[in-house]
Amino acid sequence: MVTPRDIQAIDTSGLRGVADRATKIADTIIRASNEMHTTVHDSLSWDGAAARAAGDKADREQAQIRAVATAYDDLAGACAGAARDIEYPVAEIKTILNIYAVAPVAVADNWVVSGIDDWDSEAGIQLARLAGLVTTLQTADARWGAAIAAANDELSGLAPSSALRFANTRIKQDRSTDARANPDRIRTSAAAFQQAFGHPPASPTDWATAEVLNPKSYNPDYQGVSPEIRVVRIKPVPGQGVVRVGQYIEQRDVTNPKVDPLHPDRLAERERGDNRTADPNFDPEHNRVTTYVDYENGIVVMRQNPSVVQNGDGTPGRVEVAAPEGKVWQNPDGAVRVQYDAVNPFAPGVAKDHSLLSSHTVTVNGDLVFTPSANGVEVNGTRTDYPSLEAYQDRPGFPPRTVAIDPAAVGDSFGPGMNLPFHHDVGRQGGNIFQQFNEPDGWNPEYDVRVPGGQKPSAPFGQVNNPPMVPQPPAPEGTA
C-alpha cells in the first residue's frame, strides 16, 4: 500500500513528459515511413522485378513502422491518462497532509488517523477524505500501470533499433527548430498587438495576447489558411494577468460524421486533430478553439484555427476555416461570462440547426464564467463533451496556475460524433453561476406576480480592428 511518505514524493509531471515524448516519436516514425514509402514508389523512375521487390518491401516496412507508431501512441495515451487521473487525488492528499496532519494529529502508513478530537471540524472532515482519495489513487494506478506495462511490452516486440535511432535523430532536429521562435511569427505577433493597443508588447501578458492575435498560420498542415479571430473589450482587472483556454483534439486524426442529405454517400471522413495532451505552454495554433481572457489589457480573444481533412494516405488535404461566434458579459466584480459557438467548416448546414437536437447545435459550444479573486481565477459553466479543454492563468508575480483540465468524454477517433451533441457542467457551480448575469426579478402589477429578470446587456464578438466594448452595469450601491 502507498504510504503518506510515498505520496509526498509523487511527481506526475514525469508521466506527462513521457506522454509528450512518445507522441513526438510516433509522429516522427510516421513521417519517416511516409518519406521512405514515397521515395520508393513515386520518386524513383524504375520498373521490373527489382522495383516490385523494393516496392513490396517498402509496403511491408511502412506497415511495420506504423505499428510501432501505434504502440507509441498507446504508451502516450496510457501515460497521459495516468497523469490526468492521478493528479487530483495526489494534490488533494498532499494538501490535507500538509495543512491538517500536524501534531497532535498523525497519519500512519496504513492511513489510520489519530489525534482528532472533533471529526465534525474542518480538519476532521478533510482527514476523513483520505481513505477514499487513497482508494481512488490506487485504482487509477492499477488501471494505468497495467496499460503502460502493456504498451511497453508491445514496443519491446515491435520497435527495431534502427527505427528508434532514426526517430531520435529527427526529434533532435525538430527540437532545434521551435516554430514559436520563428522571427516572422514574432514580428507579426508584435505588430498585431500594437495595432490593437497602440504600443508594442512589453510584458509576458502582452506577449501571450500578441501570440493569440497573430493573424497568420504557421502550422504546415494549415497550408497558409489564416485563423478567424474575434475580440471583445472588457474592463481591466489589474493583477489577474491572462487566462489561456485551449480546446483541442488529442488524437492525430478523427472520424467526423457527415449528416448531409445532399451527399448520403459521404457519411464520414478523417480530419486532423491537434495530436497532443494537456500542456501548460500550449501553442495557440494547436487547438480547435483558443480563448484568452486578458485582464491586464482588457480584452477577450476567441480564435478558431483552420480545420484539415486528411487524405487517404495520411497527408493533409483540404483546409477551411469558420469564424467563431458568441457574446461576453462582465459584472462589477470583474467576472467575465463568455458564451461561444464554433462550427466545423466541413460540417453540413444541419450542424447549426437547433431543430436537429431541439436544444442545441452540433458544434463546439459552451458558456463559461471566469471569476477573479485574490487566489486566482475560477471557471464555472457548461460546455460540450468534446473536445478536451485546458485552462491556465499567468499572473504577474505568480507561477503559472492550472485553472481547469477537462478531457473529452470519449477520447478516441469517434469522439466528435459521440461527444459534440452533449453537454456537462464545469467547475463547482456549473450552470448555477449564470444567475448573477441576470437582472433582478421584477413585479408585474397587472397580474400581481413576480417575473424573472432578463439577461444583463452583453457584447457580441467583433473584428480585431473594431472590437465592441462589454456594457458595464453600475456597481451596487455602497461600493466604489
Coordinates of C-alpha atoms in Angstrom, one line a residue:
M1 CA 0.0 0.0 0.0
V2 CA 1.2 3.5 -0.8
T3 CA 2.2 5.5 2.3
P4 CA 1.9 9.2 3.2
R5 CA 5.7 9.5 2.6
D6 CA 5.2 7.9 -0.8
I7 CA 2.5 10.4 -1.7
Q8 CA 4.8 13.4 -0.9
A9 CA 7.4 12.0 -3.4
I10 CA 4.9 11.6 -6.3
D11 CA 5.5 13.9 -9.3
T12 CA 3.1 13.4 -12.2
S13 CA 5.0 15.8 -14.5
G14 CA 7.2 12.8 -15.4
L15 CA 4.2 10.9 -16.8
R16 CA 3.2 13.9 -18.9
G17 CA 6.8 14.2 -20.2
V18 CA 6.8 10.6 -21.3
A19 CA 3.4 11.1 -23.0
D20 CA 4.7 14.1 -24.9
R21 CA 8.0 12.3 -25.9
A22 CA 6.1 9.2 -27.0
T23 CA 3.8 11.3 -29.1
K24 CA 6.7 13.0 -30.8
I25 CA 8.4 9.7 -31.5
A26 CA 5.2 8.4 -33.1
D27 CA 4.9 11.5 -35.3
T28 CA 8.5 11.2 -36.4
I29 CA 8.2 7.5 -37.2
I30 CA 5.1 8.2 -39.3
R31 CA 6.9 10.9 -41.2
A32 CA 9.9 8.7 -41.8
S33 CA 7.7 5.8 -43.1
N34 CA 5.8 8.1 -45.4
E35 CA 9.1 9.6 -46.8
M36 CA 10.5 6.2 -47.3
H37 CA 7.4 4.8 -49.0
T38 CA 7.0 7.9 -51.2
T39 CA 10.6 7.7 -52.3
V40 CA 10.4 4.1 -53.3
H41 CA 7.1 4.3 -55.1
D42 CA 7.0 7.8 -56.5
S43 CA 10.4 9.4 -56.6
L44 CA 12.4 6.7 -58.4
S45 CA 12.0 6.1 -62.1
W46 CA 12.4 2.4 -62.4
D47 CA 10.4 -0.8 -63.1
G48 CA 10.8 -4.5 -63.4
A49 CA 11.3 -7.2 -60.8
A50 CA 13.8 -5.1 -58.7
A51 CA 11.3 -2.2 -58.5
R52 CA 8.4 -4.6 -57.5
A53 CA 10.6 -6.2 -54.8
A54 CA 11.6 -2.8 -53.4
G55 CA 8.0 -1.6 -53.5
D56 CA 6.8 -4.7 -51.7
K57 CA 9.5 -4.3 -49.1
A58 CA 8.6 -0.6 -48.7
D59 CA 4.9 -1.6 -48.2
R60 CA 5.8 -4.1 -45.5
E61 CA 8.2 -1.8 -43.7
Q62 CA 5.6 1.0 -43.8
A63 CA 3.0 -1.3 -42.2
Q64 CA 5.6 -2.4 -39.5
I65 CA 6.7 1.1 -38.7
R66 CA 3.1 2.3 -38.4
A67 CA 2.5 -0.5 -35.9
V68 CA 5.4 0.9 -33.9
A69 CA 3.9 4.4 -34.1
T70 CA 0.6 3.0 -32.8
A71 CA 2.4 1.4 -29.9
Y72 CA 4.0 4.7 -29.0
D73 CA 0.6 6.3 -29.3
D74 CA -0.7 3.7 -26.9
L75 CA 2.1 4.5 -24.5
A76 CA 1.4 8.2 -24.8
G77 CA -2.3 7.7 -24.1
A78 CA -1.6 5.5 -21.1
C79 CA 0.8 8.0 -19.6
A80 CA -1.4 10.9 -20.2
G81 CA -4.4 9.1 -18.7
A82 CA -2.4 8.1 -15.6
A83 CA -1.3 11.7 -15.1
R84 CA -4.8 13.0 -15.6
D85 CA -6.4 10.6 -13.1
I86 CA -3.6 10.6 -10.5
E87 CA -3.0 14.4 -10.3
Y88 CA -6.2 15.2 -8.5
P89 CA -6.1 12.6 -5.6
V90 CA -2.4 13.2 -5.2
A91 CA -2.8 17.0 -5.0
E92 CA -5.7 16.7 -2.5
I93 CA -3.9 14.2 -0.3
K94 CA -0.8 16.4 -0.2
T95 CA -2.9 19.4 0.7
I96 CA -4.7 17.6 3.5
L97 CA -1.4 16.1 4.9
N98 CA 0.4 19.5 4.8
I99 CA -2.4 21.5 6.4
Y100 CA -4.2 19.1 8.8
A101 CA -1.7 16.3 9.7
V102 CA 0.2 18.4 12.3
A103 CA 0.8 17.4 15.9
P104 CA -1.1 16.1 17.8
V105 CA -2.7 14.7 14.6
A106 CA -0.8 11.8 12.9
V107 CA -1.5 9.7 9.9
A108 CA 0.0 6.2 10.0
D109 CA 1.4 4.3 7.0
N110 CA -1.9 2.4 6.8
W111 CA -3.7 5.8 6.7
V112 CA -5.2 5.4 10.2
V113 CA -5.7 8.9 11.6
S114 CA -5.1 9.6 15.3
G115 CA -5.2 12.7 17.5
I116 CA -8.6 14.2 16.2
D117 CA -11.0 15.2 18.9
D118 CA -13.8 16.5 16.7
W119 CA -14.4 14.7 13.4
D120 CA -17.1 17.3 12.5
S121 CA -14.5 20.0 12.5
E122 CA -12.9 21.2 9.2
A123 CA -9.7 19.2 10.0
G124 CA -11.8 16.1 10.8
I125 CA -13.9 16.3 7.6
Q126 CA -10.8 16.8 5.4
L127 CA -8.8 14.0 7.1
A128 CA -11.8 11.6 6.8
R129 CA -11.5 12.0 3.0
L130 CA -8.0 10.4 2.9
A131 CA -9.2 6.8 2.7
G132 CA -11.4 7.5 -0.3
L133 CA -8.7 9.5 -2.0
V134 CA -6.1 6.8 -1.5
T135 CA -8.5 4.2 -2.9
T136 CA -9.1 6.4 -6.0
L137 CA -5.4 6.8 -6.4
Q138 CA -4.6 3.1 -6.1
T139 CA -7.4 2.2 -8.6
A140 CA -6.1 4.7 -11.1
D141 CA -2.5 3.5 -10.5
A142 CA -3.5 -0.1 -11.1
R143 CA -5.5 0.6 -14.2
W144 CA -3.0 2.8 -15.9
G145 CA 0.0 0.9 -14.7
A146 CA -1.3 -2.2 -16.5
A147 CA -1.9 -0.1 -19.7
I148 CA 1.7 1.4 -19.5
A149 CA 3.2 -2.1 -19.0
A150 CA 1.2 -3.5 -21.9
A151 CA 2.4 -0.6 -24.2
N152 CA 6.0 -1.1 -23.2
D153 CA 5.7 -4.9 -23.9
E154 CA 4.2 -4.1 -27.3
L155 CA 7.1 -1.7 -28.0
S156 CA 9.8 -4.2 -27.0
G157 CA 8.4 -6.7 -29.5
L158 CA 7.9 -4.2 -32.3
A159 CA 10.4 -1.4 -32.3
P160 CA 13.5 -2.1 -34.4
S161 CA 16.6 -0.3 -33.1
S162 CA 17.2 1.3 -36.5
A163 CA 13.8 3.0 -36.5
L164 CA 14.3 4.3 -33.0
R165 CA 17.8 5.7 -33.9
F166 CA 16.3 7.4 -36.9
A167 CA 13.4 8.8 -34.8
N168 CA 15.7 10.1 -32.1
T169 CA 17.8 11.9 -34.7
R170 CA 14.7 13.5 -36.2
I171 CA 13.4 14.5 -32.8
K172 CA 16.6 16.3 -32.0
Q173 CA 16.3 18.1 -35.3
D174 CA 12.7 19.1 -34.6
R175 CA 13.6 20.4 -31.1
S176 CA 16.3 22.6 -32.6
T177 CA 13.6 24.5 -34.6
D178 CA 10.9 26.0 -32.3
A179 CA 8.1 27.2 -34.5
R180 CA 7.2 29.8 -32.0
A181 CA 10.7 31.3 -32.3
N182 CA 10.1 32.0 -36.0
P183 CA 11.3 35.6 -36.5
D184 CA 8.4 36.4 -38.8
R185 CA 5.9 35.0 -36.3
I186 CA 7.4 37.1 -33.5
R187 CA 7.3 40.3 -35.7
T188 CA 3.7 39.6 -36.8
S189 CA 2.5 38.9 -33.3
A190 CA 4.1 42.2 -32.1
A191 CA 2.5 44.1 -34.9
A192 CA -0.9 42.6 -34.2
F193 CA -0.7 43.6 -30.6
Q194 CA 0.5 47.2 -31.4
Q195 CA -2.4 47.6 -33.9
A196 CA -4.9 46.5 -31.1
F197 CA -3.4 48.6 -28.2
G198 CA -1.3 51.3 -29.8
H199 CA 2.0 50.1 -28.3
P200 CA 4.3 47.1 -28.7
P201 CA 4.1 44.2 -26.2
A202 CA 6.2 44.8 -23.2
S203 CA 5.1 42.2 -20.5
P204 CA 4.6 38.4 -20.6
T205 CA 0.9 39.0 -20.6
D206 CA 1.3 41.3 -23.6
W207 CA 3.2 38.7 -25.5
A208 CA 0.7 36.0 -24.7
T209 CA -2.1 38.1 -26.1
A210 CA 0.1 39.1 -29.1
E211 CA 0.6 35.5 -30.0
V212 CA -3.1 34.6 -30.0
L213 CA -3.9 37.8 -32.0
N214 CA -1.4 36.8 -34.8
P215 CA -3.4 36.7 -38.0
K216 CA -1.2 34.2 -39.7
S217 CA -1.0 30.4 -39.6
Y218 CA 2.4 28.7 -39.2
N219 CA 1.4 25.1 -38.9
P220 CA 2.3 23.4 -42.2
D221 CA -1.0 21.4 -42.1
Y222 CA -3.0 24.7 -42.4
Q223 CA -1.3 25.4 -45.8
G224 CA -1.3 29.1 -45.3
V225 CA -5.0 29.4 -44.4
S226 CA -5.4 32.0 -41.7
P227 CA -7.3 31.6 -38.4
E228 CA -10.5 33.5 -37.7
I229 CA -10.1 35.8 -34.7
R230 CA -12.8 37.7 -32.9
V231 CA -12.4 40.0 -29.9
V232 CA -14.4 41.9 -27.2
R233 CA -13.1 44.6 -24.9
I234 CA -13.7 44.3 -21.1
K235 CA -12.9 46.4 -18.1
P236 CA -9.3 45.5 -16.9
V237 CA -8.8 43.8 -13.6
P238 CA -5.1 44.6 -12.8
G239 CA -3.2 41.8 -11.2
Q240 CA -5.2 38.9 -12.7
G241 CA -3.0 38.5 -15.8
V242 CA -4.3 36.4 -18.6
V243 CA -6.3 33.2 -18.6
R244 CA -5.5 30.9 -21.6
V245 CA -8.1 28.3 -22.6
G246 CA -7.4 25.7 -25.3
Q247 CA -9.9 23.3 -26.7
Y248 CA -8.1 20.6 -28.6
I249 CA -8.4 17.2 -30.2
E250 CA -6.0 14.8 -28.5
Q251 CA -5.8 12.4 -31.4
R252 CA -3.7 12.8 -34.6
D253 CA -6.9 12.3 -36.7
V254 CA -10.5 11.6 -36.0
T255 CA -13.6 10.4 -37.8
N256 CA -16.1 13.3 -38.4
P257 CA -19.6 12.1 -39.2
K258 CA -21.4 13.7 -42.1
V259 CA -25.1 14.1 -41.7
D260 CA -25.6 15.6 -45.2
P261 CA -28.8 14.7 -47.0
L262 CA -27.3 16.1 -50.2
H263 CA -24.5 13.7 -50.2
P264 CA -25.7 10.4 -48.5
D265 CA -22.7 8.6 -49.9
R266 CA -20.3 10.6 -47.8
L267 CA -21.1 9.5 -44.3
A268 CA -17.8 10.3 -42.7
E269 CA -14.2 11.5 -43.3
R270 CA -11.0 11.7 -41.4
E271 CA -9.9 15.1 -40.1
R272 CA -6.7 16.2 -38.5
G273 CA -6.6 16.6 -34.7
D274 CA -4.1 18.5 -32.6
N275 CA -2.2 15.4 -31.6
R276 CA -1.3 16.4 -28.1
T277 CA -2.1 16.1 -24.4
A278 CA -2.7 18.9 -21.9
D279 CA 0.2 21.4 -22.0
P280 CA 0.6 24.5 -19.8
N281 CA 2.7 26.1 -22.5
F282 CA 0.3 25.2 -25.4
D283 CA 0.7 26.9 -28.7
P284 CA -2.5 28.9 -29.7
E285 CA -2.3 27.3 -33.1
H286 CA -2.5 23.8 -31.7
N287 CA -6.2 24.0 -30.7
R288 CA -9.5 23.9 -32.5
V289 CA -10.7 26.9 -30.5
T290 CA -8.5 29.1 -28.3
T291 CA -9.9 31.7 -25.8
Y292 CA -7.8 34.3 -23.9
V293 CA -9.2 36.5 -21.2
D294 CA -6.6 39.2 -20.8
Y295 CA -7.5 41.1 -17.6
E296 CA -4.4 43.4 -17.8
N297 CA -5.2 44.8 -21.2
G298 CA -9.0 44.4 -21.0
I299 CA -9.7 42.1 -23.9
V300 CA -11.3 38.7 -24.6
V301 CA -9.9 36.9 -27.7
M302 CA -11.7 34.0 -29.5
R303 CA -9.6 32.3 -32.1
Q304 CA -10.7 29.4 -34.4
N305 CA -7.9 27.6 -36.2
P306 CA -8.4 26.0 -39.7
S307 CA -9.7 22.5 -40.0
V308 CA -7.9 20.0 -42.2
V309 CA -9.3 16.9 -44.0
Q310 CA -6.8 14.0 -44.0
N311 CA -6.2 12.3 -47.4
G312 CA -6.3 8.6 -47.7
D313 CA -2.5 8.3 -47.5
G314 CA -2.4 10.3 -44.2
T315 CA -1.3 13.6 -45.6
P316 CA -3.1 16.9 -45.0
G317 CA -5.8 17.6 -47.6
R318 CA -8.5 20.3 -47.9
V319 CA -8.3 23.2 -45.4
E320 CA -11.1 25.5 -44.4
V321 CA -11.8 27.8 -41.5
A322 CA -15.0 29.2 -40.0
A323 CA -15.5 32.2 -37.7
P324 CA -16.4 31.6 -34.0
E325 CA -19.5 33.4 -32.7
G326 CA -20.5 34.4 -29.2
K327 CA -21.0 37.2 -26.7
V328 CA -19.5 38.4 -23.5
W329 CA -20.8 39.9 -20.2
Q330 CA -18.9 41.4 -17.3
N331 CA -20.1 42.0 -13.8
P332 CA -18.8 44.8 -11.5
D333 CA -16.7 42.3 -9.6
G334 CA -14.7 41.5 -12.8
A335 CA -16.4 38.2 -13.5
V336 CA -16.4 37.6 -17.3
R337 CA -19.0 35.3 -18.9
V338 CA -18.1 34.0 -22.4
Q339 CA -20.7 32.3 -24.5
Y340 CA -19.3 30.8 -27.6
D341 CA -20.2 28.7 -30.6
A342 CA -17.6 27.3 -33.2
V343 CA -18.8 25.2 -36.1
N344 CA -16.5 22.8 -38.1
P345 CA -16.3 24.4 -41.5
F346 CA -16.6 20.9 -43.1
A347 CA -19.8 20.1 -41.2
P348 CA -23.1 20.3 -43.1
G349 CA -25.5 23.1 -42.5
V350 CA -27.7 21.0 -40.2
A351 CA -24.8 21.1 -37.6
K352 CA -26.1 24.5 -36.6
D353 CA -29.7 23.7 -36.8
H354 CA -31.3 23.8 -33.4
S355 CA -34.2 21.7 -34.6
L356 CA -31.9 18.7 -35.1
L357 CA -31.4 18.2 -31.3
S358 CA -34.1 20.6 -30.2
S359 CA -32.0 22.5 -27.6
H360 CA -28.5 23.0 -29.1
T361 CA -26.3 22.7 -32.1
V362 CA -23.7 20.0 -33.0
T363 CA -20.8 22.4 -32.7
V364 CA -18.0 23.2 -30.2
N365 CA -20.0 25.5 -27.9
G366 CA -20.3 26.4 -24.3
D367 CA -21.0 29.1 -21.7
L368 CA -18.1 29.7 -19.2
V369 CA -17.7 32.3 -16.4
F370 CA -14.2 33.4 -15.3
T371 CA -14.4 34.8 -11.7
P372 CA -11.2 36.6 -10.4
S373 CA -10.2 36.5 -6.8
A374 CA -7.2 37.0 -4.5
N375 CA -6.4 33.3 -5.1
G376 CA -6.7 33.5 -8.8
V377 CA -9.5 32.9 -11.4
E378 CA -12.1 30.2 -11.0
V379 CA -14.0 28.8 -14.0
N380 CA -17.6 27.6 -13.9
G381 CA -20.3 26.9 -16.5
T382 CA -21.3 24.4 -19.1
R383 CA -19.7 23.1 -22.3
T384 CA -19.9 20.4 -24.9
D385 CA -18.4 17.0 -24.0
Y386 CA -15.9 17.5 -26.8
P387 CA -13.1 18.3 -27.4
S388 CA -10.7 18.3 -24.5
L389 CA -10.3 21.6 -22.6
E390 CA -7.5 23.1 -20.5
A391 CA -7.2 26.5 -18.8
Y392 CA -4.2 28.2 -17.2
Q393 CA -3.7 31.6 -15.5
D394 CA -0.5 33.6 -15.8
R395 CA -0.5 36.4 -13.2
P396 CA 2.3 38.9 -12.6
G397 CA 4.5 37.8 -9.8
F398 CA 3.0 34.2 -9.6
P399 CA 3.9 31.0 -11.3
P400 CA 1.6 29.7 -14.0
R401 CA -1.5 28.1 -12.4
T402 CA -3.8 25.3 -13.7
V403 CA -7.4 26.5 -13.7
A404 CA -9.1 23.6 -15.3
I405 CA -8.3 20.3 -17.1
D406 CA -11.5 18.8 -18.7
P407 CA -10.8 15.9 -21.1
A408 CA -13.3 14.9 -23.8
A409 CA -15.8 12.4 -22.6
V410 CA -14.9 9.9 -25.3
G411 CA -11.2 10.0 -26.1
D412 CA -10.9 8.1 -29.3
S413 CA -11.3 8.8 -33.0
F414 CA -15.1 8.7 -32.9
G415 CA -15.2 11.4 -30.3
P416 CA -16.8 14.2 -32.4
G417 CA -19.9 12.1 -33.3
M418 CA -20.2 10.6 -29.8
N419 CA -19.5 13.8 -27.8
L420 CA -20.5 17.0 -29.5
P421 CA -24.3 16.6 -29.1
F422 CA -24.0 16.6 -25.3
H423 CA -23.0 19.0 -22.5
H424 CA -21.8 18.9 -19.0
D425 CA -21.1 21.2 -16.1
V426 CA -17.7 22.7 -15.5
G427 CA -16.4 23.8 -12.1
R428 CA -18.0 23.7 -8.6
Q429 CA -21.1 25.8 -9.6
G430 CA -21.6 24.6 -13.1
G431 CA -24.6 26.4 -14.8
N432 CA -25.8 27.9 -11.5
I433 CA -23.2 30.6 -12.0
F434 CA -25.3 32.2 -14.7
Q435 CA -27.9 33.7 -12.4
Q436 CA -25.6 36.6 -11.4
F437 CA -25.7 37.8 -15.1
N438 CA -29.5 38.2 -15.0
E439 CA -31.4 41.3 -13.9
P440 CA -33.2 41.1 -10.5
D441 CA -36.7 39.7 -10.5
G442 CA -39.4 42.3 -11.1
W443 CA -43.1 42.6 -10.4
N444 CA -45.9 42.6 -12.9
P445 CA -48.6 44.9 -11.4
E446 CA -51.2 43.8 -14.0
Y447 CA -51.2 40.2 -12.9
D448 CA -49.7 40.8 -9.4
V449 CA -47.0 38.2 -10.0
R450 CA -43.2 38.2 -9.7
V451 CA -41.4 37.8 -13.1
P452 CA -37.8 36.7 -13.7
G453 CA -35.4 39.4 -14.8
G454 CA -33.8 39.1 -18.3
Q455 CA -30.2 38.8 -19.1
K456 CA -28.0 41.8 -18.4
P457 CA -26.5 43.6 -21.5
S458 CA -23.7 41.8 -23.3
A459 CA -21.5 42.5 -26.3
P460 CA -21.0 40.2 -29.4
F461 CA -17.6 39.2 -30.5
G462 CA -16.3 41.6 -33.2
Q463 CA -13.5 42.2 -35.6
V464 CA -10.0 42.9 -34.2
N465 CA -9.9 46.3 -35.8
N466 CA -13.2 47.4 -34.3
P467 CA -13.9 45.4 -31.2
P468 CA -17.1 46.2 -29.2
M469 CA -17.0 47.0 -25.5
V470 CA -18.9 45.0 -23.0
P471 CA -21.5 47.2 -21.3
Q472 CA -20.6 47.9 -17.7
P473 CA -23.5 47.6 -15.3
P474 CA -23.4 50.1 -12.4
A475 CA -21.8 48.9 -9.2
P476 CA -24.1 48.1 -6.3
E477 CA -24.9 50.9 -4.0
G478 CA -22.3 51.5 -1.3
T479 CA -19.4 50.1 -3.4
A480 CA -16.6 52.0 -5.0

